mmCIF file of C-alpha atoms and ligand atoms in Angstrom:
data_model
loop_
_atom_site.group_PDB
_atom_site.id
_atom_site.type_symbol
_atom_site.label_atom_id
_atom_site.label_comp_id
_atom_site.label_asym_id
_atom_site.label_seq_id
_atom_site.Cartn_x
_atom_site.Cartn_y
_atom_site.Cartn_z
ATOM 1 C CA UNK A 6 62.372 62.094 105.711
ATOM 2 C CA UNK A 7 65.251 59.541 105.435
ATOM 3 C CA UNK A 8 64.772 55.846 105.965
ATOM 4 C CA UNK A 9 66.701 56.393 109.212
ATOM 5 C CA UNK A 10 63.585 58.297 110.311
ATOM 6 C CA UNK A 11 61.277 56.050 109.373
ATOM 7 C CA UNK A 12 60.840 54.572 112.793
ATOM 8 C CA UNK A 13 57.569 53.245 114.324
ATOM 9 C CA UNK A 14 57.420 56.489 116.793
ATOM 10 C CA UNK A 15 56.213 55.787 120.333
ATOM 11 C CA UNK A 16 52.807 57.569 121.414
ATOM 12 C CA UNK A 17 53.346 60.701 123.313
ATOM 13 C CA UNK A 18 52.105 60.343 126.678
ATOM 14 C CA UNK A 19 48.577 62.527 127.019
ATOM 15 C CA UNK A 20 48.415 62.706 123.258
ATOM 16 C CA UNK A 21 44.623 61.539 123.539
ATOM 17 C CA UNK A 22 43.584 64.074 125.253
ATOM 18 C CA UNK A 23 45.659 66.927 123.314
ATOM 19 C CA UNK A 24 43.682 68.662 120.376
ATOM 20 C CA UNK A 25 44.885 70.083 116.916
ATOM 21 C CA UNK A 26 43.168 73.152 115.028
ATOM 22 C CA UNK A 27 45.099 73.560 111.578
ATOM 23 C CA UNK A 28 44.424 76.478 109.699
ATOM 24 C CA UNK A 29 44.570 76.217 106.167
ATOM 25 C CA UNK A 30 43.757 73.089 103.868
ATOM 26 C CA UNK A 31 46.461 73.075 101.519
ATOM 27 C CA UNK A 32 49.133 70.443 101.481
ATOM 28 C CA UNK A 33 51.065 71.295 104.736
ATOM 29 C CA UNK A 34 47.628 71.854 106.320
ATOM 30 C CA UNK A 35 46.674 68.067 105.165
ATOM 31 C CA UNK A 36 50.063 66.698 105.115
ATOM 32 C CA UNK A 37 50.258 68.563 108.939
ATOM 33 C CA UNK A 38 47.103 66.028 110.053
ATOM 34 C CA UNK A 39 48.059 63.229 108.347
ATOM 35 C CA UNK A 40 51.549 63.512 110.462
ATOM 36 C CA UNK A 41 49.887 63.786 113.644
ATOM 37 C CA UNK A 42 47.564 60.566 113.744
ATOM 38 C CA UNK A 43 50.144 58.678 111.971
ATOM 39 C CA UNK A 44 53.683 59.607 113.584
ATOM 40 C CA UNK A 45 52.086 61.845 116.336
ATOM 41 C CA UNK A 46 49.505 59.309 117.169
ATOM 42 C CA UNK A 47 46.555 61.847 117.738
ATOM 43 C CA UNK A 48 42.886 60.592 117.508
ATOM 44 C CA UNK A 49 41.851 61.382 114.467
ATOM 45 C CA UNK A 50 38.688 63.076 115.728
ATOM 46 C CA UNK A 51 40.891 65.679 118.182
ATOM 47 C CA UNK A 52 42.059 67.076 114.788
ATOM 48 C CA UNK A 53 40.052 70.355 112.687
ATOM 49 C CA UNK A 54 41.360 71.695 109.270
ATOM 50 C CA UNK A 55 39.664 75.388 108.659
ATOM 51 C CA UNK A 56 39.891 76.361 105.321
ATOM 52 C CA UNK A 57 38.510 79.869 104.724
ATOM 53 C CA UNK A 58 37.676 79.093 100.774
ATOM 54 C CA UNK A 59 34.773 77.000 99.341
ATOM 55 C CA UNK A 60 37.575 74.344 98.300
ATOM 56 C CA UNK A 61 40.574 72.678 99.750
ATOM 57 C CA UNK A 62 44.116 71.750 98.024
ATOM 58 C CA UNK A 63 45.068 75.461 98.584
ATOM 59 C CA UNK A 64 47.784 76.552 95.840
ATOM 60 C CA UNK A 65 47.192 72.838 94.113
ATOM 61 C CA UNK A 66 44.036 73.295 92.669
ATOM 62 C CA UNK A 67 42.258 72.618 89.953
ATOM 63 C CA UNK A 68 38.433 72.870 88.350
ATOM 64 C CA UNK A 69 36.576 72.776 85.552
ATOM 65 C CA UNK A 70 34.795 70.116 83.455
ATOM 66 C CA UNK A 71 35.359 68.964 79.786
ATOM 67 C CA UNK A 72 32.219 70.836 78.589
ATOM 68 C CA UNK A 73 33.658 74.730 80.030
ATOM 69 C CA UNK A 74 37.171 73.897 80.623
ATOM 70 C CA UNK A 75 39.850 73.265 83.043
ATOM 71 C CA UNK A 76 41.220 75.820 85.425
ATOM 72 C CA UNK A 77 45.018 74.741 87.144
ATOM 73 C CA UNK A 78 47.164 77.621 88.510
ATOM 74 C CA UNK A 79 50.389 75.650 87.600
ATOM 75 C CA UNK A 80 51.872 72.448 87.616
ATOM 76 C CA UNK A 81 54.269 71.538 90.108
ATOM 77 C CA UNK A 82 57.189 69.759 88.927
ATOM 78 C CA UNK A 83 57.985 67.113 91.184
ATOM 79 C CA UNK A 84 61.195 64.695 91.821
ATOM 80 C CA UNK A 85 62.000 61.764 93.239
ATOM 81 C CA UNK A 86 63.824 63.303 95.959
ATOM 82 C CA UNK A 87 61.041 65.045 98.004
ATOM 83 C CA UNK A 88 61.000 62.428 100.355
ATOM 84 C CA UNK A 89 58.156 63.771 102.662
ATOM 85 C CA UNK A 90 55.990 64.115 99.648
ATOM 86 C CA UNK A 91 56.352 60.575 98.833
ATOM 87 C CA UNK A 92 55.907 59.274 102.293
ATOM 88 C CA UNK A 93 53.178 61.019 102.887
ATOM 89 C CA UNK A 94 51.173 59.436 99.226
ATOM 90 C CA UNK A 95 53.267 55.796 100.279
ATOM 91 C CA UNK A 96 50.211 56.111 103.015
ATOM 92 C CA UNK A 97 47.356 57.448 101.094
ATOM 93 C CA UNK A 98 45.048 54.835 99.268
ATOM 94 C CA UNK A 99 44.506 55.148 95.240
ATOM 95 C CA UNK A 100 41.186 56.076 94.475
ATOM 96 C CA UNK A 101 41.307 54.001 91.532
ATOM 97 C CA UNK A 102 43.147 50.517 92.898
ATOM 98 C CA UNK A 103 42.089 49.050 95.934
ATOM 99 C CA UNK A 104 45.333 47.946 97.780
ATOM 100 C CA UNK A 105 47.774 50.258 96.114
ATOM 101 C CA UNK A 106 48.774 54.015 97.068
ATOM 102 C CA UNK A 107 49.266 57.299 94.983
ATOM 103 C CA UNK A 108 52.684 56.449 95.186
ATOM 104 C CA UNK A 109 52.356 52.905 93.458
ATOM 105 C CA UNK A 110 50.221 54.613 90.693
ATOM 106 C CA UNK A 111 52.418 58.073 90.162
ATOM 107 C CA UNK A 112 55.647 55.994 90.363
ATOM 108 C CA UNK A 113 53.850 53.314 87.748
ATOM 109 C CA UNK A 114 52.641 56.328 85.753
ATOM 110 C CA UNK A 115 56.003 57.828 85.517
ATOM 111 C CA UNK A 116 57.778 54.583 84.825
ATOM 112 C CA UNK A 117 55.322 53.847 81.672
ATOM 113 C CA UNK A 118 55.520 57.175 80.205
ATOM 114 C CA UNK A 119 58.673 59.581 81.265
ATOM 115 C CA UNK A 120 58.582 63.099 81.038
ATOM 116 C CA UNK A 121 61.601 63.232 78.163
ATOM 117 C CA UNK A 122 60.608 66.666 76.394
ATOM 118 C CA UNK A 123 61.756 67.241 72.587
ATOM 119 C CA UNK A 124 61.484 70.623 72.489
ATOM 120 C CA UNK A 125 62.667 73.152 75.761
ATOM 121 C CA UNK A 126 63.281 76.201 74.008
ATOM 122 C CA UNK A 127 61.857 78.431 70.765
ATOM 123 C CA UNK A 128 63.106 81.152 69.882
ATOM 124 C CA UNK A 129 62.740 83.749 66.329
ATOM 125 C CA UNK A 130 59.062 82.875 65.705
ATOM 126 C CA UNK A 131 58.426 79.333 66.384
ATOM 127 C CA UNK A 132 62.093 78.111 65.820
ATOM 128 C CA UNK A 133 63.798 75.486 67.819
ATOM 129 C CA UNK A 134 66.916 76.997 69.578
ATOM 130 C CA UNK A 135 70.170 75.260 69.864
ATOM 131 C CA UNK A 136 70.251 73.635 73.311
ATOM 132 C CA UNK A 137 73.231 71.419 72.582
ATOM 133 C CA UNK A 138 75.188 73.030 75.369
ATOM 134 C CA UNK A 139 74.068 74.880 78.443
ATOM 135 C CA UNK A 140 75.633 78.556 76.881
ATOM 136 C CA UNK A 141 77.424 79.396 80.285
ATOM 137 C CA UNK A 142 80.850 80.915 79.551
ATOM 138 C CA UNK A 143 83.720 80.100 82.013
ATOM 139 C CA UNK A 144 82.545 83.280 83.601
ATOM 140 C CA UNK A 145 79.421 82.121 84.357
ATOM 141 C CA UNK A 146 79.966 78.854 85.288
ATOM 142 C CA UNK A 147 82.563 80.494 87.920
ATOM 143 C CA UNK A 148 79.629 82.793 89.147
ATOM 144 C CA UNK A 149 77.469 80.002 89.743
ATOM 145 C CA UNK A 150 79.998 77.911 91.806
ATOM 146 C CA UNK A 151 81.180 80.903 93.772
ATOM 147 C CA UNK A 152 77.158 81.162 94.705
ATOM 148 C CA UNK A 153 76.943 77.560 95.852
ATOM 149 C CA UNK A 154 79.609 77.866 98.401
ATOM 150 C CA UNK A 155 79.077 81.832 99.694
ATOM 151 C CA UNK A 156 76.928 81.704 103.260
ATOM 152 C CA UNK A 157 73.506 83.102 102.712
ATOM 153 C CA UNK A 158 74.825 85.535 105.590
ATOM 154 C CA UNK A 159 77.167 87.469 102.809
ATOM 155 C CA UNK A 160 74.479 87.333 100.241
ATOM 156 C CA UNK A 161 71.885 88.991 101.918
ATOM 157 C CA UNK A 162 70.028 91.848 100.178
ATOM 158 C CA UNK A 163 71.746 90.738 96.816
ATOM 159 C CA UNK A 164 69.586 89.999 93.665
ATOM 160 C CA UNK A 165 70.183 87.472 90.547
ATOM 161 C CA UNK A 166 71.214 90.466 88.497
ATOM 162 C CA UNK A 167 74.007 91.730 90.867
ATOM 163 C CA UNK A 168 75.782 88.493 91.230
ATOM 164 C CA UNK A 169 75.695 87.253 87.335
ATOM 165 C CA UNK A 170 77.160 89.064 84.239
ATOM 166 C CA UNK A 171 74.955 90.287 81.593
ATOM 167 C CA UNK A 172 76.078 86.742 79.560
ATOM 168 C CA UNK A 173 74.170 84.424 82.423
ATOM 169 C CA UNK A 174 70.946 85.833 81.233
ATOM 170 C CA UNK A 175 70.893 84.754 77.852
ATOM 171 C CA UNK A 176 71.986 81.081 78.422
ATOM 172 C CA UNK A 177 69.707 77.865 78.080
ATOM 173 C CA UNK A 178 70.459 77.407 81.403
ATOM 174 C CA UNK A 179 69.045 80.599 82.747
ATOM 175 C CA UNK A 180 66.010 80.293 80.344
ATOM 176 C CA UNK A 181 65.524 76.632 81.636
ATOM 177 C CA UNK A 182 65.603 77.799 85.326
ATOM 178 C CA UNK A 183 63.319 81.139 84.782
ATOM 179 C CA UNK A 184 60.962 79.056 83.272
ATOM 180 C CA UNK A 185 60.731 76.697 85.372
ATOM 181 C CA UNK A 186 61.099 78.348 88.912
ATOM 182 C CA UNK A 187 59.910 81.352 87.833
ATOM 183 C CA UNK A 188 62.601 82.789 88.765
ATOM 184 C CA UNK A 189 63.157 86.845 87.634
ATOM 185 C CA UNK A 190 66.683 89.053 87.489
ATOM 186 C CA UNK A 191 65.231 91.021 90.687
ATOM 187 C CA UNK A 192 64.327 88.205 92.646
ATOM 188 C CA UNK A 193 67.002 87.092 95.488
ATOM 189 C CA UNK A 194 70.207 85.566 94.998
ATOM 190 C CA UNK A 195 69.941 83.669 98.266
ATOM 191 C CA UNK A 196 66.472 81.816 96.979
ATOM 192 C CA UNK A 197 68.533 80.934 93.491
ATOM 193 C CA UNK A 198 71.073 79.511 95.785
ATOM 194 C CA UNK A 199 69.002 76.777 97.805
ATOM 195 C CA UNK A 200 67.019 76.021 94.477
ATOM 196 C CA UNK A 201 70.663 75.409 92.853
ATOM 197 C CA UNK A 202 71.729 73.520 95.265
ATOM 198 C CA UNK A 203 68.382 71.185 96.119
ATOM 199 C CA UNK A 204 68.036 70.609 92.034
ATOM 200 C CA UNK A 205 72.156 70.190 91.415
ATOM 201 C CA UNK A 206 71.194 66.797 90.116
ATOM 202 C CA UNK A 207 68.714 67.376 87.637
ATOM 203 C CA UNK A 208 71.217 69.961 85.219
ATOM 204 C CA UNK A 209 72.058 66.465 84.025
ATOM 205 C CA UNK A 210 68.887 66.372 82.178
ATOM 206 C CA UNK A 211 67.449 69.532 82.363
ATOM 207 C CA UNK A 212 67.825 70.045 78.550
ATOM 208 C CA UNK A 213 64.602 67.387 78.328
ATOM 209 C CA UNK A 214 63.220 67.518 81.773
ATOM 210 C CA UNK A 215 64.858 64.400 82.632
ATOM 211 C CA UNK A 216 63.572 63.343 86.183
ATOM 212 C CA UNK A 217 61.114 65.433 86.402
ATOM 213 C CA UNK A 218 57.558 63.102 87.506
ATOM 214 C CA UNK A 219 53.917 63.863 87.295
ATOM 215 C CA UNK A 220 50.897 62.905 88.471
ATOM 216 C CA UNK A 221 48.518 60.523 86.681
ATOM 217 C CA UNK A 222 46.170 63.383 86.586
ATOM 218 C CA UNK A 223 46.261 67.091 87.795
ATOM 219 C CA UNK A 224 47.685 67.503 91.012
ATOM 220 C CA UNK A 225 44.223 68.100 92.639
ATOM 221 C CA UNK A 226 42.688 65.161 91.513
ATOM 222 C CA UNK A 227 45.783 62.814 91.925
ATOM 223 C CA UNK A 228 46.980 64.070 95.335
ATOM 224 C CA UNK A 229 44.634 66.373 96.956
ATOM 225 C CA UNK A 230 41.495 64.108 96.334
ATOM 226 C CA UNK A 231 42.858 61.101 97.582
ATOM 227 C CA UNK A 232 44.619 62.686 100.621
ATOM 228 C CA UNK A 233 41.048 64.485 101.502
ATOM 229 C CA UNK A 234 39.274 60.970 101.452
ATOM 230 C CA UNK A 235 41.622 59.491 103.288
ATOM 231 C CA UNK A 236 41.951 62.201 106.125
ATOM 232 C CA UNK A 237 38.023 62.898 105.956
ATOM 233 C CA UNK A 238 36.846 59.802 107.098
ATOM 234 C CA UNK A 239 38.155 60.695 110.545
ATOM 235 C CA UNK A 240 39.543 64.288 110.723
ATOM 236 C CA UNK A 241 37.054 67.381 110.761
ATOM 237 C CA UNK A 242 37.314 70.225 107.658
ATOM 238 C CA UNK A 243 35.848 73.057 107.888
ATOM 239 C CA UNK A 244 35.194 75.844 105.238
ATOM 240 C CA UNK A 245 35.757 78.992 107.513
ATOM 241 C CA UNK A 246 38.434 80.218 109.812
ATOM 242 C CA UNK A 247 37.829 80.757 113.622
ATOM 243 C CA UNK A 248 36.245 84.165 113.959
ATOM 244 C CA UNK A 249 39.372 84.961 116.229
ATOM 245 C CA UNK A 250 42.075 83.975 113.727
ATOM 246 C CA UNK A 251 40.636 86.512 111.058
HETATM 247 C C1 FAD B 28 51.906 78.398 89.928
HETATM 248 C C2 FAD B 28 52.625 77.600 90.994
HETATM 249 C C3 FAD B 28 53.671 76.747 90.613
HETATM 250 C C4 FAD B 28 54.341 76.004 91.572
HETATM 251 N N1 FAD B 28 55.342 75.157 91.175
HETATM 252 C C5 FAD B 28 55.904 74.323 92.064
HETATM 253 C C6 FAD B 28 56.842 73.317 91.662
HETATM 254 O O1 FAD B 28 57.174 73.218 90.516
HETATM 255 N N2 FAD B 28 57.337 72.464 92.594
HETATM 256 C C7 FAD B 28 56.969 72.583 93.913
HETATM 257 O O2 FAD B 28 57.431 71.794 94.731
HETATM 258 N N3 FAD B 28 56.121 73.550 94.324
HETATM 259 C C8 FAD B 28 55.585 74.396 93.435
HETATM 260 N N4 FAD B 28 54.693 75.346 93.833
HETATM 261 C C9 FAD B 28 54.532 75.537 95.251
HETATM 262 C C10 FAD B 28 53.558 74.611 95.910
HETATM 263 O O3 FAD B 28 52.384 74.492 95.141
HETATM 264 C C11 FAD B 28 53.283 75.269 97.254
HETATM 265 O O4 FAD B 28 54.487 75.435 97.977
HETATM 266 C C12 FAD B 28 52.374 74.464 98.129
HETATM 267 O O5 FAD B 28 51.233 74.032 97.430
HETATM 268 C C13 FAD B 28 52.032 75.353 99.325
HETATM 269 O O6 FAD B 28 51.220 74.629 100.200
HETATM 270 P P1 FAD B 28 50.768 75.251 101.564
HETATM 271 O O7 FAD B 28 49.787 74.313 102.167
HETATM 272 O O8 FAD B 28 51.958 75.630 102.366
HETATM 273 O O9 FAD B 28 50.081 76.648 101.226
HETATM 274 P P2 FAD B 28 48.805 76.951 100.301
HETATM 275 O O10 FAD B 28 48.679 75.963 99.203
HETATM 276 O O11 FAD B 28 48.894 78.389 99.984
HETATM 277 O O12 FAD B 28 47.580 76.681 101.285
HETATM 278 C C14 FAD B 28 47.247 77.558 102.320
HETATM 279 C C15 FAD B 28 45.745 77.421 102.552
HETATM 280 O O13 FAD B 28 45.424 78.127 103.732
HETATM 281 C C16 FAD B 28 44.208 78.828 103.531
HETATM 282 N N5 FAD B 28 44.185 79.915 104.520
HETATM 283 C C17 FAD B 28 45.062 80.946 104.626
HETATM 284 N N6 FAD B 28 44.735 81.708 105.685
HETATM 285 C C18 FAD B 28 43.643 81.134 106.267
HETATM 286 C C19 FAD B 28 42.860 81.450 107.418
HETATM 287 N N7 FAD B 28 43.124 82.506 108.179
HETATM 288 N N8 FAD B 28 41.811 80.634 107.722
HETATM 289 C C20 FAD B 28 41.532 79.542 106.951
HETATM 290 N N9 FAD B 28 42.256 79.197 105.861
HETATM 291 C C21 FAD B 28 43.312 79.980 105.520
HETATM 292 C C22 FAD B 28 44.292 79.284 102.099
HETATM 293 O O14 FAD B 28 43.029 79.567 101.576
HETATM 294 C C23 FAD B 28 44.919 78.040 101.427
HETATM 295 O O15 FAD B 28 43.948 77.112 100.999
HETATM 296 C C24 FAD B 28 53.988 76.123 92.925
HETATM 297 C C25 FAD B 28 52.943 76.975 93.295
HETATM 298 C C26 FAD B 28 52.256 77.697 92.356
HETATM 299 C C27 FAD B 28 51.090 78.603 92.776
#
């Protein structure tokens, strides 16, 4: 979503009459609604979210209570640059300020306290390992341009481990990325690819999470919540899936 697209769209004609049945209440299924009365100019009420579990936010979730602990499945690490994301929460009201968005508040958040960690990697018991360099040898760094520029179509079928030598695996740079992406030797080459290329910019920085942003509060109760009372006041959830669809 690029300020060139952020146009005042015109209202399809018959779009009051047309109805929308989302399955699924994580973020696309929200972010899917939220679309479609605000760009798609849908009635609000032609819209139903089915969600087939007893909560909504899908893979962002989060429970728990101070008194038996918190429950979050991960963390997503978010970036400036996921501009759908951020126009999406540039509509949704805080639940905290009246007149100012989850963007205002995650952008304020992020501005008072940046992510800027001290300490990426341990190694030998506890100690802090040398991170002053990335550890790629020329070899490496060779393998990793080579990637950026091969087509997916001559990659296919190739993993992590057959592309890099046995020397990529024990950089700060591969231990940064597997850590963060969750990324394994087996997994595809063509997936390390288009997360190398989408997060080029942040290897400046990497070394302390530099631009890296978070929520105020978990990701649940900072995006999810907020986007659930925003789209509830008009837009039907429902905790089951159409007998059909199962
Ligand atoms: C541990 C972890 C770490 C992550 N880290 C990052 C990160 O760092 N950065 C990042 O950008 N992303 C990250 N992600 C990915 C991100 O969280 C997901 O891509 C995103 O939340 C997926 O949203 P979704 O709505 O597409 O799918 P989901 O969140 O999976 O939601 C799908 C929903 O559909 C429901 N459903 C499925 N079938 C039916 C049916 N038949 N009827 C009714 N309901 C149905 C499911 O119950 C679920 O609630 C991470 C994810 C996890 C789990």
């Amino acid at each position: 979503m690029k300020n060139y697209d952020r146009i005042h769209t015109r209202k399809p004609k018959g779009i009051d009459e047309r109805k929308a049945f989302i399955i699924g209440g994580g973020i696309a299924g929200l972010a899917a609604a939220a679309f479609l009365i605000e760009d798609g100019h849908m009635p609000a009420q032609n819209i139903t979210v089915y969600e087939q579990l007893k909560e909504i936010g899908g893979s962002m979730d989060a429970c728990g209570n101070a008194k038996l602990g918190y429950v979050s499945r991960g963390e997503r690490e978010l970036e400036p640059y996921m501009e759908c994301l951020w126009y999406l929460f540039g509509m949704v009201p805080s639940l905290e300020e009246p007149g100012r968005t989850v963007l205002d508040e995650t952008r304020e958040c992020n501005k008072i306290l940046p992510i800027h960690a001290k300490t990426r990697l341990l190694e030998n018991n506890g100690q802090k390992r040398d991170i002053s360099t990335l550890a790629l040898t020329k070899q490496d760094m060779e393998d990793m341009a080579k990637m950026t520029i091969t087509p997916e179509s001559a990659i296919e079928n190739v993993t992590i481990e057959q592309w890099f030598k046995p020397s990529y695996f024990r950089s700060n740079l591969w231990y940064y990325w597997s850590s963060m992406l969750a990324f394994q030797k087996w997994h595809s080459l063509i997936e390390m690819k288009r997360y190398t290329v989408r997060f080029m910019h942040h290897l400046d920085g990497i070394d302390f999470l530099k631009g890296i942003l978070r929520t105020k509060y978990n990701q649940y109760d900072s995006m999810i919540l907020p986007l659930i009372k925003w789209l509830k006041k008009k837009v039907s959830i429902l905790f089951q899936a159409p007998r059909s669809l199962i």
